[in-house]
PDB file of C-alpha atoms and ligand atoms in Angstrom:
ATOM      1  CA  UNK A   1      -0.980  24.363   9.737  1.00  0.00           C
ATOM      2  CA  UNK A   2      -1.650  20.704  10.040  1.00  0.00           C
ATOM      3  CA  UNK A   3       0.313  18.312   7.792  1.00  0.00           C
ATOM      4  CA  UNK A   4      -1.130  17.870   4.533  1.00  0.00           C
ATOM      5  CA  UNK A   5      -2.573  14.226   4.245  1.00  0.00           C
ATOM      6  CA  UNK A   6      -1.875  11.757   1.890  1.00  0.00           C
ATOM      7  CA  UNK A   7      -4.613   9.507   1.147  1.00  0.00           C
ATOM      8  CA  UNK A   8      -3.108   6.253  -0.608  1.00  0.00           C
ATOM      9  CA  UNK A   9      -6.517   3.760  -1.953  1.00  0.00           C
ATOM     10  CA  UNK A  10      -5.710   0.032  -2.312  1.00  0.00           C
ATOM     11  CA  UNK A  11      -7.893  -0.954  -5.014  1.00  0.00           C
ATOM     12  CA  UNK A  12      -7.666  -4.401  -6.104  1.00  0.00           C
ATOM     13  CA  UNK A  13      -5.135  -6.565  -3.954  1.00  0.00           C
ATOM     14  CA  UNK A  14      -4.191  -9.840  -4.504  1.00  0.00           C
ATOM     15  CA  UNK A  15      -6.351 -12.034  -2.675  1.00  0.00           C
ATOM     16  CA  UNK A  16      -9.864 -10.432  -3.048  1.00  0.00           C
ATOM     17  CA  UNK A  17     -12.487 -12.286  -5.338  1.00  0.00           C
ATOM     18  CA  UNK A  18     -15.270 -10.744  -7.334  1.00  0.00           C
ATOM     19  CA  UNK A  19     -17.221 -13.369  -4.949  1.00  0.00           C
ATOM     20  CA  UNK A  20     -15.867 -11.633  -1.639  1.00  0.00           C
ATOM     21  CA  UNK A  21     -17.006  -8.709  -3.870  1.00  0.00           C
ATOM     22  CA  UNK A  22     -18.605  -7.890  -7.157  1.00  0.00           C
ATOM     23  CA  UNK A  23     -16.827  -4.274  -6.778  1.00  0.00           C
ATOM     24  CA  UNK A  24     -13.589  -5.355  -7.253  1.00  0.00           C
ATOM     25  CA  UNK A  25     -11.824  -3.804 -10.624  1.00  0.00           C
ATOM     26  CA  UNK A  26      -9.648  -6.807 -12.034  1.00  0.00           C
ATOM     27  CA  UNK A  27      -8.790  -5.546 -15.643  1.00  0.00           C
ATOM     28  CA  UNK A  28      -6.711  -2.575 -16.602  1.00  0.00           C
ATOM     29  CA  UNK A  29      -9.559  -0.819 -17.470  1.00  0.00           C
ATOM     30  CA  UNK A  30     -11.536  -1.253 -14.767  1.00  0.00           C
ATOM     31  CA  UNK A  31      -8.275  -0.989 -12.522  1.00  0.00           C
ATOM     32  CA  UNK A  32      -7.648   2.439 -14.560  1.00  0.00           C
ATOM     33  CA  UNK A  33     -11.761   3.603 -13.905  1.00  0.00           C
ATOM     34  CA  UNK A  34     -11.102   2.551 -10.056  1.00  0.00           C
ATOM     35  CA  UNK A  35      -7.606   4.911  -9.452  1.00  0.00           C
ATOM     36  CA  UNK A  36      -9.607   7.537 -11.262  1.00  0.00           C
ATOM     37  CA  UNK A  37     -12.484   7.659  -8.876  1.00  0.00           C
ATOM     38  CA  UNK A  38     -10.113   7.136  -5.736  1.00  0.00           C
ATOM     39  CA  UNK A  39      -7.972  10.179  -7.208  1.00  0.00           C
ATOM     40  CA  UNK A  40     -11.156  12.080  -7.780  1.00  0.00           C
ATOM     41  CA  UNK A  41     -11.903  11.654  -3.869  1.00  0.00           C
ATOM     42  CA  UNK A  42      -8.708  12.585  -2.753  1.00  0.00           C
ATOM     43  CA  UNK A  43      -6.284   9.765  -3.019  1.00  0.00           C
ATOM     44  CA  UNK A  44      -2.679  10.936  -4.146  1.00  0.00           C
ATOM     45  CA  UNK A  45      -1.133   6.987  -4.337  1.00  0.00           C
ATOM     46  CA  UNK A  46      -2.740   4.089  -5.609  1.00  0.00           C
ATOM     47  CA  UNK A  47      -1.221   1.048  -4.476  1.00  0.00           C
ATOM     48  CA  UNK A  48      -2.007  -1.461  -7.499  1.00  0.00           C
ATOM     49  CA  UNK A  49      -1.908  -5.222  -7.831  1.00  0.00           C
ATOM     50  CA  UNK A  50      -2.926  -6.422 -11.165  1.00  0.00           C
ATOM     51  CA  UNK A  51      -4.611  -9.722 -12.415  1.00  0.00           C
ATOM     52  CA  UNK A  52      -4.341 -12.059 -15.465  1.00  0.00           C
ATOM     53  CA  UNK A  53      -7.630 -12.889 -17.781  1.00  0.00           C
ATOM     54  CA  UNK A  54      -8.874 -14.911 -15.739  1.00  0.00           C
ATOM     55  CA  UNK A  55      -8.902 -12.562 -12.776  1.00  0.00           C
ATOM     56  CA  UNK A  56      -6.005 -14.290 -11.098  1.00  0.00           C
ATOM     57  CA  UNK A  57      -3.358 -12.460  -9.300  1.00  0.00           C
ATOM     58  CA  UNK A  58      -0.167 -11.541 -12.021  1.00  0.00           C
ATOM     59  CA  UNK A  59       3.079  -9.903 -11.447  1.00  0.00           C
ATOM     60  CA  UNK A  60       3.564  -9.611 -15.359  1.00  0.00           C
ATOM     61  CA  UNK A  61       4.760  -6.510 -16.285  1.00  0.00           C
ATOM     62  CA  UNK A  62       2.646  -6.191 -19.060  1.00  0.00           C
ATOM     63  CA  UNK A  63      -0.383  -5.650 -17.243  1.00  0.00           C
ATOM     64  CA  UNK A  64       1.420  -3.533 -15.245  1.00  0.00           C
ATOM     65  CA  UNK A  65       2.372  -1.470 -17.687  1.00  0.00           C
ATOM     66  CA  UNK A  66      -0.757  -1.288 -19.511  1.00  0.00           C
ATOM     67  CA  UNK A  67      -2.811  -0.590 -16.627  1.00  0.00           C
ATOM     68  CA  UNK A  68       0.322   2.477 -15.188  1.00  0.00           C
ATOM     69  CA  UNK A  69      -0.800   3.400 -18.991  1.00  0.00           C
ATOM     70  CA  UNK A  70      -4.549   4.050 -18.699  1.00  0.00           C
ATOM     71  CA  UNK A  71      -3.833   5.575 -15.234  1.00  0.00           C
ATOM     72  CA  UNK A  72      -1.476   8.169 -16.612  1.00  0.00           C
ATOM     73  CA  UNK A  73      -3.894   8.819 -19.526  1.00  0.00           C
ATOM     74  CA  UNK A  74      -6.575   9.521 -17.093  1.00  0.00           C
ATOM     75  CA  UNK A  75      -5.199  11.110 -13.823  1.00  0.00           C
ATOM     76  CA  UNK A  76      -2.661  12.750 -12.043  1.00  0.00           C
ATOM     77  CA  UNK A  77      -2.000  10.429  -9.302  1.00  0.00           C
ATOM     78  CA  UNK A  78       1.183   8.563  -7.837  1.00  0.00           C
ATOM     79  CA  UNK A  79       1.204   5.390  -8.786  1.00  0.00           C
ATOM     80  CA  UNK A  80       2.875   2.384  -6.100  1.00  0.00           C
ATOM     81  CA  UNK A  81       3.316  -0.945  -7.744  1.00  0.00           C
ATOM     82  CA  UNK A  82       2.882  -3.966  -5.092  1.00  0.00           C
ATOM     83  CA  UNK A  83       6.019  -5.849  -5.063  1.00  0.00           C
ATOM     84  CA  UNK A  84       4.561  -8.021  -2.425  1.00  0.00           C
ATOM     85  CA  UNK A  85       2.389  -9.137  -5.019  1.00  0.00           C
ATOM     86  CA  UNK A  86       0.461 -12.750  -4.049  1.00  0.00           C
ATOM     87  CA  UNK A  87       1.535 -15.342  -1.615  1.00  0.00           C
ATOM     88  CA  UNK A  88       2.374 -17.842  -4.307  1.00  0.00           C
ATOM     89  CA  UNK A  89       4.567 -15.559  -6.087  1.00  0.00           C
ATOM     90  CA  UNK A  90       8.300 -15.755  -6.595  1.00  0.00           C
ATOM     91  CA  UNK A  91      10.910 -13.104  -6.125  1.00  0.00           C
ATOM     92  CA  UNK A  92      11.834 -12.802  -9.261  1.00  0.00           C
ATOM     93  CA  UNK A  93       8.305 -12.353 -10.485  1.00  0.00           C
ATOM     94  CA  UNK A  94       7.537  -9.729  -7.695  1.00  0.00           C
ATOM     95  CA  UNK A  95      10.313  -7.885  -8.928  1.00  0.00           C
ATOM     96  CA  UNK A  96       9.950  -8.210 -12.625  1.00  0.00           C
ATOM     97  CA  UNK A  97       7.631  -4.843 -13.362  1.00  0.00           C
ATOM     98  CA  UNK A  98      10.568  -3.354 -11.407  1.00  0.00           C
ATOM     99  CA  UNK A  99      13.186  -4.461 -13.351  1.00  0.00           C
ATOM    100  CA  UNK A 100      11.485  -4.436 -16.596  1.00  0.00           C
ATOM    101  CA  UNK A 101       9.171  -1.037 -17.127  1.00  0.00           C
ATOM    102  CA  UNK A 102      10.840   2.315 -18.347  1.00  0.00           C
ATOM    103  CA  UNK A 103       9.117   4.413 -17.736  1.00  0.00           C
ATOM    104  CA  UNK A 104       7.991   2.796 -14.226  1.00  0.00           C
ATOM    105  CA  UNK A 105       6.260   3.690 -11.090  1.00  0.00           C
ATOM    106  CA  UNK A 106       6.375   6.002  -9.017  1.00  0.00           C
ATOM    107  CA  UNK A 107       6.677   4.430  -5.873  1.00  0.00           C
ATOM    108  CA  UNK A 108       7.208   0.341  -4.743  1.00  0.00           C
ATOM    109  CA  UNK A 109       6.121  -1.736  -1.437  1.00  0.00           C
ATOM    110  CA  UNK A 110       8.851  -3.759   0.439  1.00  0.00           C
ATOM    111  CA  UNK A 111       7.799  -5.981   2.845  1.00  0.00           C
ATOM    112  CA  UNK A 112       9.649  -6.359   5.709  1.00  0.00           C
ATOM    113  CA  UNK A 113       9.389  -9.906   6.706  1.00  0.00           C
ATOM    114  CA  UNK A 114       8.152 -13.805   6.531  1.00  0.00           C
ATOM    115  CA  UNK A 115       4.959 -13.504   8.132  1.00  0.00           C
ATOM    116  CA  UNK A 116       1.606 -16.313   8.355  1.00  0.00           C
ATOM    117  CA  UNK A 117      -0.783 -14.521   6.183  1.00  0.00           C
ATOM    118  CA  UNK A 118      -4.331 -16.222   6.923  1.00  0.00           C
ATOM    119  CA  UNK A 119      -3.981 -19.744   5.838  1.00  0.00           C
ATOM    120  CA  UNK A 120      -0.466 -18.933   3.775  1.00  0.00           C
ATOM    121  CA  UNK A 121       2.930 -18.057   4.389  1.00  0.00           C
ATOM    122  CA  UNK A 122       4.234 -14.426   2.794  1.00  0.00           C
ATOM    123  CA  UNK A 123       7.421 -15.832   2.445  1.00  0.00           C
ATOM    124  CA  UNK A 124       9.982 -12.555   2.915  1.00  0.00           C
ATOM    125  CA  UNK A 125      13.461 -14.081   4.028  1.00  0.00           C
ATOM    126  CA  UNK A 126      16.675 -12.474   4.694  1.00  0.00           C
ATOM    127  CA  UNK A 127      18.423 -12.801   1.220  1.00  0.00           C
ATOM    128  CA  UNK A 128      15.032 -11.769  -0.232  1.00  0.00           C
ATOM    129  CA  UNK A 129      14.801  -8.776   1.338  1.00  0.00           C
ATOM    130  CA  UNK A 130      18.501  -7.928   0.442  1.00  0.00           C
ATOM    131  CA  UNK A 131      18.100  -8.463  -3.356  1.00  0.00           C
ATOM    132  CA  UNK A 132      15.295  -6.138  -3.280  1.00  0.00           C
ATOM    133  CA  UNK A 133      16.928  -3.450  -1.294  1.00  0.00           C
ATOM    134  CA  UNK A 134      19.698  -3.757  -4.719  1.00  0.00           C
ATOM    135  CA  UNK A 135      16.966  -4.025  -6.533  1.00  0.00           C
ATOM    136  CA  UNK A 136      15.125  -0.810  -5.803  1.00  0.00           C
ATOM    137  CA  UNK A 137      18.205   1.104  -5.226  1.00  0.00           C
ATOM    138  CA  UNK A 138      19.541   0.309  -8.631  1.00  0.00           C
ATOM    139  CA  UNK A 139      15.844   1.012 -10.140  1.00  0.00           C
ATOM    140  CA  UNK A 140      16.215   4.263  -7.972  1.00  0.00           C
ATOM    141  CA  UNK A 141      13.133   3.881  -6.344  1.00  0.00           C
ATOM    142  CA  UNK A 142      12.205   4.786  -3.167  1.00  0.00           C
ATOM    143  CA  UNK A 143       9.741   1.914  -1.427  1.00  0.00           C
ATOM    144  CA  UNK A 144       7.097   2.170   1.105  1.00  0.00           C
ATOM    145  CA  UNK A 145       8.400  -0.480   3.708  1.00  0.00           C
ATOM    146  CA  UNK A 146       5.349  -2.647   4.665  1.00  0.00           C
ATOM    147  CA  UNK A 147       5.203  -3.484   8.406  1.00  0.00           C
ATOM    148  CA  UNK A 148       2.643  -6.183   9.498  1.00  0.00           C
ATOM    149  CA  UNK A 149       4.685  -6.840  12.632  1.00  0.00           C
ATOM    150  CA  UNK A 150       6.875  -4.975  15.288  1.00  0.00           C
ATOM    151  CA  UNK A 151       9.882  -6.939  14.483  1.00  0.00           C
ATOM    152  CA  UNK A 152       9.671  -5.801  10.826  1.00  0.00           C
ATOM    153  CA  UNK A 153      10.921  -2.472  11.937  1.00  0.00           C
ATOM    154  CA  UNK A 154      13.485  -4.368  13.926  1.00  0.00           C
ATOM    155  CA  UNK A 155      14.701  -5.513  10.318  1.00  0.00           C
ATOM    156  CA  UNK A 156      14.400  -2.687   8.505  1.00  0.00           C
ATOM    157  CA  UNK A 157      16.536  -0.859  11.492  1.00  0.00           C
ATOM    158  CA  UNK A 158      19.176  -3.186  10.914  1.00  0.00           C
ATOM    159  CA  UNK A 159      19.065  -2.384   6.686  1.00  0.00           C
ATOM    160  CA  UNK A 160      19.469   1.234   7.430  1.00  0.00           C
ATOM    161  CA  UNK A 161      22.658   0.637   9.940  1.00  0.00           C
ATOM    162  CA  UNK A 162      23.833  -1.409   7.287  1.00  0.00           C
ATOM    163  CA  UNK A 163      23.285   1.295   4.521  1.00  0.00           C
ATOM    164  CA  UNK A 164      20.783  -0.961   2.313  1.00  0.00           C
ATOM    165  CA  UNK A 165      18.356   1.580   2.325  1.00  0.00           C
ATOM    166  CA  UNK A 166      18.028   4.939   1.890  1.00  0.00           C
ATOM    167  CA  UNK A 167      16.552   7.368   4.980  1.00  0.00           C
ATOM    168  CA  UNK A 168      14.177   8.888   6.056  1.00  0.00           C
ATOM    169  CA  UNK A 169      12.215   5.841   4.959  1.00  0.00           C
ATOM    170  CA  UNK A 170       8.222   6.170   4.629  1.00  0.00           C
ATOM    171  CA  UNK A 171       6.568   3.221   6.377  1.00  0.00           C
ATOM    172  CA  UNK A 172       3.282   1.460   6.101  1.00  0.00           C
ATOM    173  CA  UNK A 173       1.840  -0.116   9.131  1.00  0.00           C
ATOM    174  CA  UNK A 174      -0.611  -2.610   8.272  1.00  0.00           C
ATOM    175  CA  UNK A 175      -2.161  -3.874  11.066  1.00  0.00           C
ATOM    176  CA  UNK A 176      -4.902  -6.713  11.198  1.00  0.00           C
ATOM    177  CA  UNK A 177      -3.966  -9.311   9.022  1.00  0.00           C
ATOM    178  CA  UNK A 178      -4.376 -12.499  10.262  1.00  0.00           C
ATOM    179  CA  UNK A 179      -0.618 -13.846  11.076  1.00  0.00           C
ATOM    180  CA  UNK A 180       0.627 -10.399  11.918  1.00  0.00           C
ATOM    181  CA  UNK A 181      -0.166  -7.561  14.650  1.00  0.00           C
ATOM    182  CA  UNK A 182      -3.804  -6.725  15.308  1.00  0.00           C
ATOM    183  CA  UNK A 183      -5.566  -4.028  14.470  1.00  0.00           C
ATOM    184  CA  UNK A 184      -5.527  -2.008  17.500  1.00  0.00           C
ATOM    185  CA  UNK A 185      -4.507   1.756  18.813  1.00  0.00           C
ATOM    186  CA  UNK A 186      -2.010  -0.073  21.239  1.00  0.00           C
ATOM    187  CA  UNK A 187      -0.591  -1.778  18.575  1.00  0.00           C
ATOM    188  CA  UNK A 188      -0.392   1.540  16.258  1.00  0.00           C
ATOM    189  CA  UNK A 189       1.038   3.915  19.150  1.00  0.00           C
ATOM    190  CA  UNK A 190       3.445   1.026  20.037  1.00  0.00           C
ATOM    191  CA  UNK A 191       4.512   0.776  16.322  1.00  0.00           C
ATOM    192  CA  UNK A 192       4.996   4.910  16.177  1.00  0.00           C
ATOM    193  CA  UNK A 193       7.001   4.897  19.078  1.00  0.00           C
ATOM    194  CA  UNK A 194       9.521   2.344  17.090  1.00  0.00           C
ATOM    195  CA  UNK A 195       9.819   3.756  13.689  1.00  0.00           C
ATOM    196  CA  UNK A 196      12.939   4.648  12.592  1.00  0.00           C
ATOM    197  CA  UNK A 197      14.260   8.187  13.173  1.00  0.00           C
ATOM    198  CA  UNK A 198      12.990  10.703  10.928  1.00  0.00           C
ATOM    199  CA  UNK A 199      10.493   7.869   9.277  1.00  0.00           C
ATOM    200  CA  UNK A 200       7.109   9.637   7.828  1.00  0.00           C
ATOM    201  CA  UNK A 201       3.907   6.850   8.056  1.00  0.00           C
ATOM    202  CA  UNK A 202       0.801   5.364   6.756  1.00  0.00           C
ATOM    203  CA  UNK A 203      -1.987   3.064   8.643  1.00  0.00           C
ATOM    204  CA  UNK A 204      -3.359   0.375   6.746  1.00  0.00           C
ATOM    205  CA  UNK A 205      -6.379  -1.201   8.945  1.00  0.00           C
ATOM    206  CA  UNK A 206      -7.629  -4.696   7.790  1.00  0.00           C
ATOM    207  CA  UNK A 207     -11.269  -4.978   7.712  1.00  0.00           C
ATOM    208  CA  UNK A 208     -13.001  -3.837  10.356  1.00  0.00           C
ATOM    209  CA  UNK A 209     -10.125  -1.878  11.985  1.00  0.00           C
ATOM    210  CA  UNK A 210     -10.209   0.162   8.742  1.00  0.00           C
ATOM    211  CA  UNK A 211     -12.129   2.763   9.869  1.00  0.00           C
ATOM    212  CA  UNK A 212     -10.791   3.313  13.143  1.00  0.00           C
ATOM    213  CA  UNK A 213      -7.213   3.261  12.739  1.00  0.00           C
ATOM    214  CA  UNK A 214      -7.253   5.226   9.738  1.00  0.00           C
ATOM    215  CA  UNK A 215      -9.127   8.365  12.036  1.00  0.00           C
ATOM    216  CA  UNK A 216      -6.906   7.790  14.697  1.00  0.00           C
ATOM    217  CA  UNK A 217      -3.625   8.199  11.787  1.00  0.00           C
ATOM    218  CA  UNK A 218      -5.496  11.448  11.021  1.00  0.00           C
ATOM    219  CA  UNK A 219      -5.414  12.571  14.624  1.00  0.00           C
ATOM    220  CA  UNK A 220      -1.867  11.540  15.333  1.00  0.00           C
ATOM    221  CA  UNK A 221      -0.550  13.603  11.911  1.00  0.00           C
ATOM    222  CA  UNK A 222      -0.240  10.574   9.753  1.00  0.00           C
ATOM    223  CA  UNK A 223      -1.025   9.286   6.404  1.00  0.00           C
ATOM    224  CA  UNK A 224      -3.952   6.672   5.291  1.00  0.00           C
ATOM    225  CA  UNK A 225      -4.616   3.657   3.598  1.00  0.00           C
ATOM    226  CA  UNK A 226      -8.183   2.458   2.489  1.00  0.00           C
ATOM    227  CA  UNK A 227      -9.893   0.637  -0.203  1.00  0.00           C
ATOM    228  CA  UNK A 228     -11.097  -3.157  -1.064  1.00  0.00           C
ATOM    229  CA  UNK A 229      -7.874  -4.486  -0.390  1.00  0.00           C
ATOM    230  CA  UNK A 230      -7.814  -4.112   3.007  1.00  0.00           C
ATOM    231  CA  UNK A 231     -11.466  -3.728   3.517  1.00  0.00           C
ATOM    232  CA  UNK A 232     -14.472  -4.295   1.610  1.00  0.00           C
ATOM    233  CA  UNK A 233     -17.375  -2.931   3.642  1.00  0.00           C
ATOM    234  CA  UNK A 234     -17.894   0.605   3.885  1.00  0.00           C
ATOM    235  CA  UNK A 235     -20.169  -0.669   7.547  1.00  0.00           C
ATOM    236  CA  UNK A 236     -20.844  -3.582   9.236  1.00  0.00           C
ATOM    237  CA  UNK A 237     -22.873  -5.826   6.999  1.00  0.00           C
ATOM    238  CA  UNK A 238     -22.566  -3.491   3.892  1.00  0.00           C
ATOM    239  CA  UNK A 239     -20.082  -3.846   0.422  1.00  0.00           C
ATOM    240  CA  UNK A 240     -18.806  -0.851   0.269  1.00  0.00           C
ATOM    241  CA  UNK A 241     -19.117  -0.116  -3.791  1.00  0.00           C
ATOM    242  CA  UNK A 242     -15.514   0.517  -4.867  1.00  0.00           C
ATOM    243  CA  UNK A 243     -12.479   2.116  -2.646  1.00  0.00           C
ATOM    244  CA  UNK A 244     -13.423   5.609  -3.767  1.00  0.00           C
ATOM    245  CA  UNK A 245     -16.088   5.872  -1.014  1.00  0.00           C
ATOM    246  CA  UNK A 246     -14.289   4.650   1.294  1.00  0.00           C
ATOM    247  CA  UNK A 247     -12.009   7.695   0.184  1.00  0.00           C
ATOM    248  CA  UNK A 248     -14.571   9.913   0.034  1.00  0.00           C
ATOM    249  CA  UNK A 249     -15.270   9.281   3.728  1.00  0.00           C
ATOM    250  CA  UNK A 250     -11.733   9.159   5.055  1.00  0.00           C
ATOM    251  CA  UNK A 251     -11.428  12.811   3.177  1.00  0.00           C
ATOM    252  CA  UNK A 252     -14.735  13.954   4.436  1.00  0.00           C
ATOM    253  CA  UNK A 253     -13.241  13.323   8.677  1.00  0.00           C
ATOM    254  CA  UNK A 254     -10.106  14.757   7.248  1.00  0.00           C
ATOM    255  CA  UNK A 255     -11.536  18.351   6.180  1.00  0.00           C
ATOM    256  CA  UNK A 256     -13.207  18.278   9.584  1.00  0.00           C
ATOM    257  CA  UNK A 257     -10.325  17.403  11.609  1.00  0.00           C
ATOM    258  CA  UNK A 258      -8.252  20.168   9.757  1.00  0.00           C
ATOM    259  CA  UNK A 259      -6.013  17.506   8.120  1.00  0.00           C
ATOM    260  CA  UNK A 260      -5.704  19.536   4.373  1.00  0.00           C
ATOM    261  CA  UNK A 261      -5.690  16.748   1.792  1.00  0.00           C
ATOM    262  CA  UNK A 262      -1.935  17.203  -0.055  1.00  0.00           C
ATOM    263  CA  UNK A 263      -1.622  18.097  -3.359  1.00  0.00           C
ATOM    264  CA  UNK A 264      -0.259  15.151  -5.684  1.00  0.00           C
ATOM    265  CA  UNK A 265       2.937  17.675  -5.648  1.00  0.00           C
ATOM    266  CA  UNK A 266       2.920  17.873  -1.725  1.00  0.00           C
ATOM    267  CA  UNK A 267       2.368  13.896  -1.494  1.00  0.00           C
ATOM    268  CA  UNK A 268       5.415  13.967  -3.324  1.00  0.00           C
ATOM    269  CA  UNK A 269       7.633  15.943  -0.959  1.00  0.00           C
ATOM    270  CA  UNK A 270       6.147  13.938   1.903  1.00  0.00           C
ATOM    271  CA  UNK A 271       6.706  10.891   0.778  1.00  0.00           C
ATOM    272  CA  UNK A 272      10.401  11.493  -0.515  1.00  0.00           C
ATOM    273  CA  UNK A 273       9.862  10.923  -4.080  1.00  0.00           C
TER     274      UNK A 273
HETATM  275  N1  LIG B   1      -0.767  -9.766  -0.992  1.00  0.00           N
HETATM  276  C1  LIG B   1       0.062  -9.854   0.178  1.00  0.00           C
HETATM  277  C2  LIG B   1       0.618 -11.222   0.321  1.00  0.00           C
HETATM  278  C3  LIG B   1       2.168  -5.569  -0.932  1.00  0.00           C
HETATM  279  O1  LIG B   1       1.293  -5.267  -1.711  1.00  0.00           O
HETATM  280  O2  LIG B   1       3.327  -5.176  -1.041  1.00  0.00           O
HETATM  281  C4  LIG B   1       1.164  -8.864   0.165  1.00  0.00           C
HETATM  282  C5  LIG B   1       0.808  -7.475  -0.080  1.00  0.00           C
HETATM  283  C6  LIG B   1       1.871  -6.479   0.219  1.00  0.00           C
HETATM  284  O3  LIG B   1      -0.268  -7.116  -0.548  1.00  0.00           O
HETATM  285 ZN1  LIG B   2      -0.891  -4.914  -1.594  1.00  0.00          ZN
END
């Protein structure tokens, strides 16, 4: 049998404006109604950013918190706190729902990386990356390493040599943001061929490359990413209204490629947790 696939729906990010979209949750409720949906359509990890009143991109534990709250109250779903958080952000606020929340999440990003990210710099230096390695490992957390470059799995390489992380690690390849490796199949197939032994993956296509990568993931026996986040048309020229259809769909190619959707239990085992 196929491997089961885990769907993981980016609801929210941290850049996204309800005037790039006037689908995009932004309070705990509606972040809460949103993970529901996806979860509903097959999604087994919901990779959440929250925001402040005002809508702006927060790191405050708080929200986190509340928000992990209404998700637990309202579905069975694995629950991945951005730690990458927004570009302005500081490393001690990125890591703060870490640090703070018991109970926590289930799951954490860690980028791997300074990259340009559009007009902004995702500022991920060395010493960052190692207090958040100590970070997660004293949280006992395993993270989903973000890659948005090939040398990011150059670094993360070096981590695991150096015994900063723990293997086999589950990666993320998000390809197609501005600043870091297109979103392409060479780019993807190059990427696979340098993950780190053992390593388990996820495609994350930005915008348009959404769609494509994610089927070709499904092909090659990996995992997905969709939602607003990443992209917010479901076609060309057309908001797509909320991630879950975008989940729907991805699950709908899945069943007829013979890619099983994982139980939140399977997801689980997959992913390491
Ligand atoms: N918002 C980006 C700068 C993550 O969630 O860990 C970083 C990001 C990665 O979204
Ligand atoms: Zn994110």
């Amino acid at each position: 049998m196929s491997t089961p696939l885990v769907i993981t729906a980016a609801i929210c990010g941290a850049e996204l404006t309800r005037e790039h979209t006037p689908y995009l949750p932004l309070s705990p409720e509606e972040l809460a109604a949103e993970a529901t949906a996806c979860a509903e359509a097959g999604a087994r990890v919901v990779h959440l950013h929250v925001r402040d009143e005002a809508g702006r991109p927060s790191q405050d534990p708080a929200i986190f918190a509340k928000t992990l709250k209404l998700i637990r109250e309202r579905c069975d779903v694995i629950v991945q706190f951005s730690t990458g958080g927004a570009v302005t952000a500081t490393a001690d606020e990125r890591l703060a729902p870490v640090r703070e929340l018991s109970p926590g999440p289930d799951f954490v990003t860690f980028s791997m990386g300074t990259m340009n990210f559009g007009n902004e710099v995702f500022y991920n230096p060395q010493p960052m990356l190692d207090t958040f390695a100590k970070a997660f490992t004293e949280a006992k957390l395993k993270p989903e390493f973000e890659i948005f470059d090939a040398g990011m799995l150059d670094t993360l390489k070096r981590m695991i040599k150096k015994g900063q992380v723990q293997t086999p690690v589950h990666c993320d390849l998000v390809l197609g943001v501005p600043g870091g490796m297109a979103g392409n199949l060479r780019n993807l197939m190059f990427l696979l061929e340098s993950l780190p032994e053992g390593a388990t993956w996820t495609v994350s296509g930005v915008g348009a490359a959404q769609l494509p990568l994610t089927v070709h993931a499904l092909a090659l026996g990996g995992h997905v990413r969709v939602g607003l986040e990443d992209n917010i048309y479901y076609r060309k020229g057309e908001l797509s209204e909320g991630s879950a259809p975008l989940v729907a769909r991805i699950a709908r190619i899945a069943k007829e490629m013979d890619r099983p959707l994982a139980t939140v239990q399977q997801a689980r085992g997959i992913l390491g947790l």
